[in-house]
mmCIF file of C-alpha atoms and ligand atoms in Angstrom:
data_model
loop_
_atom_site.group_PDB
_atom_site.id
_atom_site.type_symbol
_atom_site.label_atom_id
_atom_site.label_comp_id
_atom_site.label_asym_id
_atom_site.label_seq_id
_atom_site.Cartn_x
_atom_site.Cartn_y
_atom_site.Cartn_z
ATOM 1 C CA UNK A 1 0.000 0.000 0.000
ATOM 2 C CA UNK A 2 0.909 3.572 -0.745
ATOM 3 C CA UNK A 3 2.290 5.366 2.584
ATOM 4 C CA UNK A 4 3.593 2.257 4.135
ATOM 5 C CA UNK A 5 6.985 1.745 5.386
ATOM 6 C CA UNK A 6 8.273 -1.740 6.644
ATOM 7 C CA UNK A 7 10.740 -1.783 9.152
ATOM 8 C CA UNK A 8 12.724 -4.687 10.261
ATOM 9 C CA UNK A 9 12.620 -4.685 14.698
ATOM 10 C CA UNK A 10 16.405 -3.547 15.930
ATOM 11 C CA UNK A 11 16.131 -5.729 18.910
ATOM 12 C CA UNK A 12 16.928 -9.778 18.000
ATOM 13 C CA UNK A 13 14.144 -10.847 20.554
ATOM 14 C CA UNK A 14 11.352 -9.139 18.679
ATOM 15 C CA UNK A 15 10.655 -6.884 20.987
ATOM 16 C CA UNK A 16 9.966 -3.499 19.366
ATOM 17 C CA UNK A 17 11.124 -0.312 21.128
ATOM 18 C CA UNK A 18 9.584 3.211 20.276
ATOM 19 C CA UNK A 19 10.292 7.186 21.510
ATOM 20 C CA UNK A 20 7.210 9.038 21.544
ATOM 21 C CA UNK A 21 7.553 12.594 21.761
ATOM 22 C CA UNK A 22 4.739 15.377 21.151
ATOM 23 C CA UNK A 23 3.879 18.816 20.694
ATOM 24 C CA UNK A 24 6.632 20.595 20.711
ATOM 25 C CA UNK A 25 5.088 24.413 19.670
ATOM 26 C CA UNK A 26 8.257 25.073 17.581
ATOM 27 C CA UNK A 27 8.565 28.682 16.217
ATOM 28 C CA UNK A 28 10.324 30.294 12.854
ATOM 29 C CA UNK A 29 12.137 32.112 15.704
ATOM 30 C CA UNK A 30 14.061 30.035 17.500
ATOM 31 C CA UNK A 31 14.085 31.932 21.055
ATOM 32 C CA UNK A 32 10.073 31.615 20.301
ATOM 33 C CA UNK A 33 7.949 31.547 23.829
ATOM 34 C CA UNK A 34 5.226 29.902 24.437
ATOM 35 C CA UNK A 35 4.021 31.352 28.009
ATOM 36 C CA UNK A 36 7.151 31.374 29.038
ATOM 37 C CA UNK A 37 9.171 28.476 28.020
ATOM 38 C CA UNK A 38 11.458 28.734 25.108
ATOM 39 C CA UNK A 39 10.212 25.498 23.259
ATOM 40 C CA UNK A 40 13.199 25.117 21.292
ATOM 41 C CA UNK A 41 15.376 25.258 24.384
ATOM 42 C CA UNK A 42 13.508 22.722 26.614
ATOM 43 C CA UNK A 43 13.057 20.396 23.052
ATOM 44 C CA UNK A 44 17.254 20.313 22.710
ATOM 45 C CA UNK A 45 17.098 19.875 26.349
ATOM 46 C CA UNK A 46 15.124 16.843 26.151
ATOM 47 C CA UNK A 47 16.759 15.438 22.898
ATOM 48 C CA UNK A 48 20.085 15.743 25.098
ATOM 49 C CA UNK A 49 18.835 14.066 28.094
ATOM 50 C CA UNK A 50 17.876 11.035 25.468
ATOM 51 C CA UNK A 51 21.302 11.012 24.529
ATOM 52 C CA UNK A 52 22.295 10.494 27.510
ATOM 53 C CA UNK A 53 20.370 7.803 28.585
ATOM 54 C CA UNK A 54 21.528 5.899 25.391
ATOM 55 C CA UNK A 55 18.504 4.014 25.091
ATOM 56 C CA UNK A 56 18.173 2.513 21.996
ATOM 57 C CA UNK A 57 14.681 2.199 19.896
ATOM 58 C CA UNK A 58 13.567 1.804 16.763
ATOM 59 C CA UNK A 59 11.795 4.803 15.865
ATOM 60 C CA UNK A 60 10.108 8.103 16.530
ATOM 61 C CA UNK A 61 6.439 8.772 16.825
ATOM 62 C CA UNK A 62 5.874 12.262 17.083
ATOM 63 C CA UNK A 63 1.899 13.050 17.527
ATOM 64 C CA UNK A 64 1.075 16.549 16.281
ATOM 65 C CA UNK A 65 1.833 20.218 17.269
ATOM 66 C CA UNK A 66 5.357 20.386 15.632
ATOM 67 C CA UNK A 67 4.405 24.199 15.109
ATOM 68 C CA UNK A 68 2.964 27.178 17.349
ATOM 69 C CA UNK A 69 3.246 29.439 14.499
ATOM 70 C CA UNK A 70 2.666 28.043 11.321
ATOM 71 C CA UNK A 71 5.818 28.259 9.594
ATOM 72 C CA UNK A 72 8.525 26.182 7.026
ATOM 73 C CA UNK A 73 11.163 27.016 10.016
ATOM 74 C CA UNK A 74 9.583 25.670 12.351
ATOM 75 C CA UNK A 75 9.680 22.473 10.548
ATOM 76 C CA UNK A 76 12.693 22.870 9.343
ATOM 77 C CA UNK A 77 13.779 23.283 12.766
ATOM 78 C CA UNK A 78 12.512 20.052 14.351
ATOM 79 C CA UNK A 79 13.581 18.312 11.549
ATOM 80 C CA UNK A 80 17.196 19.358 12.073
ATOM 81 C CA UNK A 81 17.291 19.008 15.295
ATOM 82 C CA UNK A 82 15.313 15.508 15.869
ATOM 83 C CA UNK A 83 18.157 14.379 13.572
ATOM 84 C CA UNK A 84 21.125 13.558 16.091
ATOM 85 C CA UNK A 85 19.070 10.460 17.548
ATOM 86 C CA UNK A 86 19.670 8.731 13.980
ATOM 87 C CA UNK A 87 16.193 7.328 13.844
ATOM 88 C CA UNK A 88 13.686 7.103 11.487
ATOM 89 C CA UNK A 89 11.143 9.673 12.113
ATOM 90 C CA UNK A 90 7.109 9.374 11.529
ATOM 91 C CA UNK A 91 4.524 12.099 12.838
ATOM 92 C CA UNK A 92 0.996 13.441 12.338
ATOM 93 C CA UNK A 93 -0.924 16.686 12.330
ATOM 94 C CA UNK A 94 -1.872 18.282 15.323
ATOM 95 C CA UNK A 95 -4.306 21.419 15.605
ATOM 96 C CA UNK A 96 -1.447 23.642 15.658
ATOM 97 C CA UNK A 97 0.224 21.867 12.746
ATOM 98 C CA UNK A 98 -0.398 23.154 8.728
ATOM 99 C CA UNK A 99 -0.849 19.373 7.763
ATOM 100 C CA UNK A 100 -0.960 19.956 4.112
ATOM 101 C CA UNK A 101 2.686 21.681 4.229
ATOM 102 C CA UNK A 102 3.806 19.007 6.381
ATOM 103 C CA UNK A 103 3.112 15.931 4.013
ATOM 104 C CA UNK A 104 4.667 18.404 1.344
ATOM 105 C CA UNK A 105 8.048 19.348 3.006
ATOM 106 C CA UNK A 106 8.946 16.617 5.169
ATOM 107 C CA UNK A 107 10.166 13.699 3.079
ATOM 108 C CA UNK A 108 12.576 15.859 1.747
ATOM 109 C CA UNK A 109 13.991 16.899 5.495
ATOM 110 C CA UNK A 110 14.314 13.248 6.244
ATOM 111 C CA UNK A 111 10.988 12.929 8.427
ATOM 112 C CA UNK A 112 9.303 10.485 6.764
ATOM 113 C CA UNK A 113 5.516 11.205 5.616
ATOM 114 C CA UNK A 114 4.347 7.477 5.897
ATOM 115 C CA UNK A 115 1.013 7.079 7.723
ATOM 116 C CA UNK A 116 1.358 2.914 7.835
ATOM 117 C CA UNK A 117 4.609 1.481 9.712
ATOM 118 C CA UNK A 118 5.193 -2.339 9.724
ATOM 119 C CA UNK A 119 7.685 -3.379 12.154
ATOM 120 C CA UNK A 120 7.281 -6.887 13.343
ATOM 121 C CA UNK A 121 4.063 -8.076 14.650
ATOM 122 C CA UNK A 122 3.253 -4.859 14.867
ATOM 123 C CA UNK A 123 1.313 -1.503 12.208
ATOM 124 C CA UNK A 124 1.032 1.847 13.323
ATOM 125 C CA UNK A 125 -1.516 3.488 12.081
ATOM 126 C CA UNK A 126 -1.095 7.280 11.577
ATOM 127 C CA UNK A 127 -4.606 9.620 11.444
ATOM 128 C CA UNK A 128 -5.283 12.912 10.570
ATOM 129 C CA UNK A 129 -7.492 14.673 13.205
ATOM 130 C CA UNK A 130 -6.662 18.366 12.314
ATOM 131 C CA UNK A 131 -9.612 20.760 11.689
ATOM 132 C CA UNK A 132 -7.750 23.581 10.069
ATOM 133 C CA UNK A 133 -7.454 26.919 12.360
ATOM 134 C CA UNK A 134 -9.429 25.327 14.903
ATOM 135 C CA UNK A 135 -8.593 23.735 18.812
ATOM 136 C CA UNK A 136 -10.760 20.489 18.169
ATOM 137 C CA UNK A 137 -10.135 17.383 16.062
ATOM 138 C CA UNK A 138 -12.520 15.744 14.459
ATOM 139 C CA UNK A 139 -11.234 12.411 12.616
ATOM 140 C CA UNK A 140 -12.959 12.168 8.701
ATOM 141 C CA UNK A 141 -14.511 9.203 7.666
ATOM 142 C CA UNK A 142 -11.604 8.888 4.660
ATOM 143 C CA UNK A 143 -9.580 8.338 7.589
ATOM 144 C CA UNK A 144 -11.268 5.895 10.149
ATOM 145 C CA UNK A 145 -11.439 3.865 6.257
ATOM 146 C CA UNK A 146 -7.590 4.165 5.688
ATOM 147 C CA UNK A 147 -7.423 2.900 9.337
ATOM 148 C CA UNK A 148 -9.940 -0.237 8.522
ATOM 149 C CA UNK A 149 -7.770 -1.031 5.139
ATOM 150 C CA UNK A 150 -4.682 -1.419 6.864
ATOM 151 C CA UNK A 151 -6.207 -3.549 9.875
ATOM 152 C CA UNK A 152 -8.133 -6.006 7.175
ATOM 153 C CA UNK A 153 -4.607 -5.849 4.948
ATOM 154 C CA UNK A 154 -2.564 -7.405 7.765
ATOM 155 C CA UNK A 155 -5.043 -9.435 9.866
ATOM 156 C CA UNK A 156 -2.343 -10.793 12.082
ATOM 157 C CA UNK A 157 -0.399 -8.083 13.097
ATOM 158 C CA UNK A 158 -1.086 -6.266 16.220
ATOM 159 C CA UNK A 159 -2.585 -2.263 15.703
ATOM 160 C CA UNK A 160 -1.270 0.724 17.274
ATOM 161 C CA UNK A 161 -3.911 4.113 16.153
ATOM 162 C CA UNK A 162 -2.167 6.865 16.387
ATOM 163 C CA UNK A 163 -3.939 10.403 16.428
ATOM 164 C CA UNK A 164 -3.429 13.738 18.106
ATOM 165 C CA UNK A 165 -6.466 14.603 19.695
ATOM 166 C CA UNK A 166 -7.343 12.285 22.270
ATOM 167 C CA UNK A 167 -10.314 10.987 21.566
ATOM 168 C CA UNK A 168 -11.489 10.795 25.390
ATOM 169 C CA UNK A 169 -12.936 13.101 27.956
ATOM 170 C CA UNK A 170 -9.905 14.307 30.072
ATOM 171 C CA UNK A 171 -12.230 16.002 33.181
ATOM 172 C CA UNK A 172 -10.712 19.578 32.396
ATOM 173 C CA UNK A 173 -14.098 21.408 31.434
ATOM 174 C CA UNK A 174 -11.730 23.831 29.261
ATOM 175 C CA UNK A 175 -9.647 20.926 27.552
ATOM 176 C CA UNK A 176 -12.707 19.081 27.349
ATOM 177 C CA UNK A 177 -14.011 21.345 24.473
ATOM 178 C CA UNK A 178 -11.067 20.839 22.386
ATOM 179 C CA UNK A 179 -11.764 17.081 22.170
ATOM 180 C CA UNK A 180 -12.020 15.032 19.290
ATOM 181 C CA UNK A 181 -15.671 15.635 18.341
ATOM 182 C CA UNK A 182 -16.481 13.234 17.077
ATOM 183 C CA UNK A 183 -15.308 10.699 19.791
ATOM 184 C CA UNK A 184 -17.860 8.241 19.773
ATOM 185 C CA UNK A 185 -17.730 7.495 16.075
ATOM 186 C CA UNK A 186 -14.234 6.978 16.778
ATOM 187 C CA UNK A 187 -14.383 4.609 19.052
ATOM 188 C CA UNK A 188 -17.629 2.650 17.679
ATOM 189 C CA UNK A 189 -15.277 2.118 14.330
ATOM 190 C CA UNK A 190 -12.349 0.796 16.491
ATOM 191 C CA UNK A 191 -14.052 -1.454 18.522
ATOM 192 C CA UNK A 192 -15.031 -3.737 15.417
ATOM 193 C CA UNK A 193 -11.262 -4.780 15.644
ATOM 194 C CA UNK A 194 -10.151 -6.284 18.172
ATOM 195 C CA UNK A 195 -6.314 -5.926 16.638
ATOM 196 C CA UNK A 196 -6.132 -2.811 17.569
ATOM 197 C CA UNK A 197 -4.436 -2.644 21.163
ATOM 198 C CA UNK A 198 -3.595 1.034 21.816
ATOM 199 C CA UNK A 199 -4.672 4.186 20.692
ATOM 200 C CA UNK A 200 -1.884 6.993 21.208
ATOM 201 C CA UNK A 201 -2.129 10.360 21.374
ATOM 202 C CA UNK A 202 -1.124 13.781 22.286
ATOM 203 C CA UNK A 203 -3.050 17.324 22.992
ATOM 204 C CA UNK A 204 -3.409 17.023 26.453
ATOM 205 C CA UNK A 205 0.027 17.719 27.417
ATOM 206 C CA UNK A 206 -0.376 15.316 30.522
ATOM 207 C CA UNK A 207 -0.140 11.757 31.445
ATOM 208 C CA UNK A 208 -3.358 9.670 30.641
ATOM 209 C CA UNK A 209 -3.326 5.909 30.029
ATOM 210 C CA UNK A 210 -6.809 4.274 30.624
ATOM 211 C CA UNK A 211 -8.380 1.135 29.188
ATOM 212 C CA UNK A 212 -11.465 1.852 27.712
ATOM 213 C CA UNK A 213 -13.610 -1.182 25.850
ATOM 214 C CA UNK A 214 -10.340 -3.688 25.778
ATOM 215 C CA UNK A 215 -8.555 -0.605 24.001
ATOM 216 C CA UNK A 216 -6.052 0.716 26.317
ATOM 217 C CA UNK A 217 -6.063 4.760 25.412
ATOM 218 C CA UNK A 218 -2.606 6.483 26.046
ATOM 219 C CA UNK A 219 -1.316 10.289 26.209
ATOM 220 C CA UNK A 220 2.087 11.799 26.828
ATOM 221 C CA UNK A 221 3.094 15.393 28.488
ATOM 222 C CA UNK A 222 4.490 18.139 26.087
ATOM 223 C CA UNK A 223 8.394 18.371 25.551
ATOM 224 C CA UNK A 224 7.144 22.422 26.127
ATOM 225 C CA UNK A 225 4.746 23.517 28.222
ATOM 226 C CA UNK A 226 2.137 20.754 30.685
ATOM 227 C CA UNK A 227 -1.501 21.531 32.102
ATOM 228 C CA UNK A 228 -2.894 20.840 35.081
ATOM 229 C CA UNK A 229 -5.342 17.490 35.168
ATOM 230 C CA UNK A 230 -8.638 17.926 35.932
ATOM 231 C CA UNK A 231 -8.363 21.594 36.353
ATOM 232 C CA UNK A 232 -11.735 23.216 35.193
ATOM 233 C CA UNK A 233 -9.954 26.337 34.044
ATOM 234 C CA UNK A 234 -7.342 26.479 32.435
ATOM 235 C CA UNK A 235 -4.175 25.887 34.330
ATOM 236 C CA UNK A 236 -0.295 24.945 33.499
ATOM 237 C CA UNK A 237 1.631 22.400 35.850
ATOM 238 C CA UNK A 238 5.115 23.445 36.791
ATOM 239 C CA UNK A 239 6.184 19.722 36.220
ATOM 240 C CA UNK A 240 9.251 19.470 33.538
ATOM 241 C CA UNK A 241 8.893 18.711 29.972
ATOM 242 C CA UNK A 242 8.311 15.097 29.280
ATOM 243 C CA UNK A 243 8.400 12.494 26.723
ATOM 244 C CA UNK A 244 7.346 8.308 26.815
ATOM 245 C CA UNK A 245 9.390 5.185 25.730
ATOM 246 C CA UNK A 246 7.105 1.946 24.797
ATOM 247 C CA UNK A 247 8.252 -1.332 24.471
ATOM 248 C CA UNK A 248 6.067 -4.056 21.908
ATOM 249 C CA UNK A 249 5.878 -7.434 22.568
ATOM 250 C CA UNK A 250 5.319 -9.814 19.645
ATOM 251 C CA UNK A 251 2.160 -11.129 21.624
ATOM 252 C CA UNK A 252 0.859 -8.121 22.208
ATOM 253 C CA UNK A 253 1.072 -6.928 25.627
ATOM 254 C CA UNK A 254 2.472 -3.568 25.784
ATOM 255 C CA UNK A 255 5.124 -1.847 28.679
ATOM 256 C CA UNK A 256 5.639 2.285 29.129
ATOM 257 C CA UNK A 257 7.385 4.529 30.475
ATOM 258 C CA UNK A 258 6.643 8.418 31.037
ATOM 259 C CA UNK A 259 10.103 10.408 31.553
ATOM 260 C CA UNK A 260 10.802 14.056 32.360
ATOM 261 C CA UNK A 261 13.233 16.497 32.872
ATOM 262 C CA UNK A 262 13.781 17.208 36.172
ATOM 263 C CA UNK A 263 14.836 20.333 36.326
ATOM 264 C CA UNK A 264 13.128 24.131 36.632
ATOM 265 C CA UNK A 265 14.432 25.964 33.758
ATOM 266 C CA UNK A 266 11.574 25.337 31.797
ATOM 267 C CA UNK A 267 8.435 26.595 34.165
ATOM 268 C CA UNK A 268 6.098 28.530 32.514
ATOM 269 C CA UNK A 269 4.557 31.881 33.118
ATOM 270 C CA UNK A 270 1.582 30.840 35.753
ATOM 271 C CA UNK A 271 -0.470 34.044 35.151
ATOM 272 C CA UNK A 272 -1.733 33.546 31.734
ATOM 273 C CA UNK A 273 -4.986 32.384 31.770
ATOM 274 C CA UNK A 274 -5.197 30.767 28.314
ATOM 275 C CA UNK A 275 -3.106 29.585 24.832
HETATM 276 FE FE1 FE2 B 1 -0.313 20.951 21.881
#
């Protein structure tokens, strides 16, 4: 199929090994702020702190929000800096992403524009969820169909879904109405196949992972700026920028890992009372 990339597991026991990192809120300007923390900054700060963990993986998921601003340098600028980990590279829109330049531009920076990647017993599944100039997703029927094709194409391999907006309630009344809205859809589709084990996300910039339905629902905290869980207004959490490190099993059981920094040079402003 068209989009698909196969990719042979690093690791000789099978085991597959994946980086997750998400929303980043690059600028063109690279001492861009976003409330306060200098995304750039705290994203080389957590690429570093990979590199020193030497942990190796297979690949790179990043979920959406590349961009605060729009721009070709801001994309230029994640793609040269996510290159020091020597990994391939797959992402997806977010609501703060230009998709369409994305899937134009990319390739040719050496992030790769695939949206199906076989790696083992395991597909990742990449969906589009951006509403263009708007906070909520809403996932089009084109691509809940793209999903079904590649689940029915490879009936034995185990399915990650991977999509920016998380398409659950998160009990922040604010966050809440920047869902996916079109949730239940989303979900009525996925349960019909019971390959698909995880559905991972970003958008909330906080730590969920819930099992809803046998489908076990996962999101990961911002390498930039983290809210507050639960918090009915809106709210940022001083905790350091963070990233997630999954590990596959060929029969389908699933481990992760949440890390952060842990240091304070990236707190936000706390008196700004939305973004
Ligand atoms: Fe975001």
């Amino acid at each position: 199929m068209e989009d698909q990339c196969l990719l042979k597991p690093r690791s000789a026991d099978g085991q597959l090994r994946v980086l997750q990192i998400t929303d980043t809120h690059l600028f063109a300007d690279e001492n861009g702020d976003l409330l306060g923390v200098k995304t750039a900054q705290s994203f080389n700060a957590v690429l570093e702190e990979f590199q020193k963990q030497n942990i190796d993986f297979d690949f790179v998921l990043m979920t959406g929000d590349i961009s605060q601003d729009y721009s070709v340098e801001s994309y230029q600028r994640f793609a040269n800096m996510i290159k020091c980990l020597n990994k391939p590279v797959f992402f997806l829109p977010g609501n703060h992403d230009d998709g369409p330049l994305m899937y134009r531009i990319f390739n040719r920076l050496g992030v790769s524009t695939a949206r199906n990647i076989i790696c083992g017993n395991w597909q990742f599944i990449l969906l589009n969820s951006e509403v263009y100039g708007v906070a909520h997703g809403w996932v089009q029927r084109d691509q809940l169909e793209y999903a079904e094709r590649c689940v029915e194409e490879h009936p034995n391999l185990h399915s990650v879904v991977c999509i920016h907006h998380l398409p659950l309630l998160v009990g922040s009344d604010w966050l809440d109405t920047q869902t996916l809205h079109n949730q239940d859809e989303f979900h009525v589709f996925m349960q019909r196949f019971p390959a698909v084990k995880l559905v991972l996300s970003g958008h909330v910039h906080q730590e969920v992972d819930v099992i809803r339905q046998n489908i076990r629902y996962i999101a990961t905290p911002s390498t930039s700026i983290q809210f507050v869980p639960k918090s009915r207004d809106f709210a940022l959490d001083s905790k350091g920028p963070g990233w997630r490190y999954f590990s596959f099993s060929k029969d389908g059981s699933i481990d992760t890992v949440v890390c952060r920094l842990n240091t304070d040079r990236f707190r936000p402003r706390m008196d700004v009372g939305g973004y």
